[in-house]
Amino acid sequence: MSVLASLLSVGKLAMVVVRVQGAPPGFGLYVLRNGTFDEFEPLTLGTTQNKAGDSPSSSEAGLSSADTPISLASSYGSPDDVKEAIKELGHAFPGQYLVQTNKDSLERYGSSENSYHPSSPHSVIVQVKSTKDVVTVVNISRKYRVPLVPYSGATSLEGHYSGYPSGSICIDMFAMDQILEINETDGDLQCQAGARWDDINRVLKEKGIPLFFPLDPGPGATIGGMIGTGCSGTNAVRYGTAKAEWFLNVTVVLPSGKVIKTRQRARKSSAGFDTTKLFIGAEGTLGIVTEATLRLAPLVPTKVAMAQFPDVKQAVSAVQEILNTPCGPHIRICLTCVIHTVMSAVNTAGIVEKPYPVQDTLFFKLQGSPDHGGTRFEFAATDEEAEDLWENRKYALMSTLASNPGMKCWTTDVCVPVSKLPQLVYETKEDLTQAGLKFTIVGHVGDGNFHGLILFRDDRELQSVGEAVHRLIYRAIAMDGTCTGEHGVGIGKREYLVEELGEDTVELMKTVKRAIDPLNLFNPGKLYPESKSR
């Protein structure tokens, strides 16, 4: 048998936990307290309601036997604790509208008209303006054991900011939108987490600074949400995603109330492992990002064009040849492929001045050749035309809804190796057609990212859409792909993580979560799948 020792720090309690390997599950655990060893009771994994201030149990502190899946179940405050937390928040933030408890706001902040996953209203909403404010809210959350859910741009599609059923504090960071410093010479910028990427680029343009932040998800997305979901956008082929080097550092409030800055502003560092990336894609479950330093890119003159093809397969073939040429990696190539039904919807909705031919279409920023059977290739002649043409690709959702009045839309995304994209599109079109569903498809063809916009009228059709999305996700994973290319996991896709990543990888993620947030207060019920007995 061997001995493993680890140090736990929970609140004011510090202890050394020693495990004797080879002992039966639940035994062989000893804790060093005040110089003496006490044996732990057998571990139990479950959820109870403790009074505010109670110390976590061993399972809550992240301890589990080697052959038992890690549970993130935790004990949250009682309804009275929630009331006390709300009262203390009111004293800490006395300004008008800073603390909200009206029913409409609680429901609006806890759900989204763009998401059809289960949702719950929050118990209270707190608007913050500084890192210090966030620390205050975190400390009250921990004191009363009330879950904490961050909220900013409200553009999430996977239920990331839904409330927790037993009660939750929604920390509204929308007002933390300041650009703190622009370092033009170094090509970086510091801002608060509520700043919106499109506003940042607008300010840079207005100041005449020939730089921009290249990550471009949906309009209105904030830096905090972009970090949390590990976002990308149409520029990903050339500039990568949030998990590249676009965030030099982040300032984070941990569940303990401590504030950390992950690194300095230097462009590169080999000092330890990259803690910045620990929070990218963590969806607010490990810490609340309050500030970030963004790396900027030079503005490059571009031409915007539209090319149309007989089918997606030939469009993808053209893109692959472009990307695999010697100059491919150096071209600012931003590609969006929309299938013919999108072009039809755009025409029907009357959004564009002149109708487009109804074919599978590439919108992109580069020059190209007709070798792959392109039937139409149109360059924008002026900057205004370029902006209009590039914006037209964003009309997919609006056009789809406008051309189908009375219907709602479930938007989802997956990502596969680029070579698999034509097969994925073909099989998904066949599946959705056989299910009798209306849909449009938009893909970032340069990186294999695929967005399905599936329409429904009633609960029966909604169930059918949910089943189709389920099949789409498993289809993508079977092609060596992922359940989400850029929307994130949230509530909607956590059940697929074990299938995609493997059980041991998911257990490693939970181990990190338990170490940082032993009370599971930060955005619970998101990202991590429920544990299943082995």
mmCIF file of C-alpha atoms in Angstrom, residues 131 135 250-262:
data_model
loop_
_atom_site.group_PDB
_atom_site.id
_atom_site.type_symbol
_atom_site.label_atom_id
_atom_site.label_comp_id
_atom_site.label_asym_id
_atom_site.label_seq_id
_atom_site.Cartn_x
_atom_site.Cartn_y
_atom_site.Cartn_z
ATOM 1 C CA THR A 131 -13.817 43.792 -8.860
ATOM 2 C CA VAL A 135 -15.691 40.152 -4.033
ATOM 3 C CA VAL A 250 -7.406 37.698 -16.668
ATOM 4 C CA THR A 251 -8.295 39.047 -13.246
ATOM 5 C CA VAL A 252 -10.509 36.546 -11.455
ATOM 6 C CA VAL A 253 -12.445 36.437 -8.192
ATOM 7 C CA LEU A 254 -12.235 32.899 -6.831
ATOM 8 C CA PRO A 255 -14.947 31.185 -4.755
ATOM 9 C CA SER A 256 -12.806 31.869 -1.678
ATOM 10 C CA GLY A 257 -13.128 35.607 -2.322
ATOM 11 C CA LYS A 258 -9.473 35.921 -3.277
ATOM 12 C CA VAL A 259 -8.571 37.983 -6.335
ATOM 13 C CA ILE A 260 -5.881 36.704 -8.680
ATOM 14 C CA LYS A 261 -4.281 38.000 -11.871
ATOM 15 C CA THR A 262 -3.142 35.048 -13.927
#
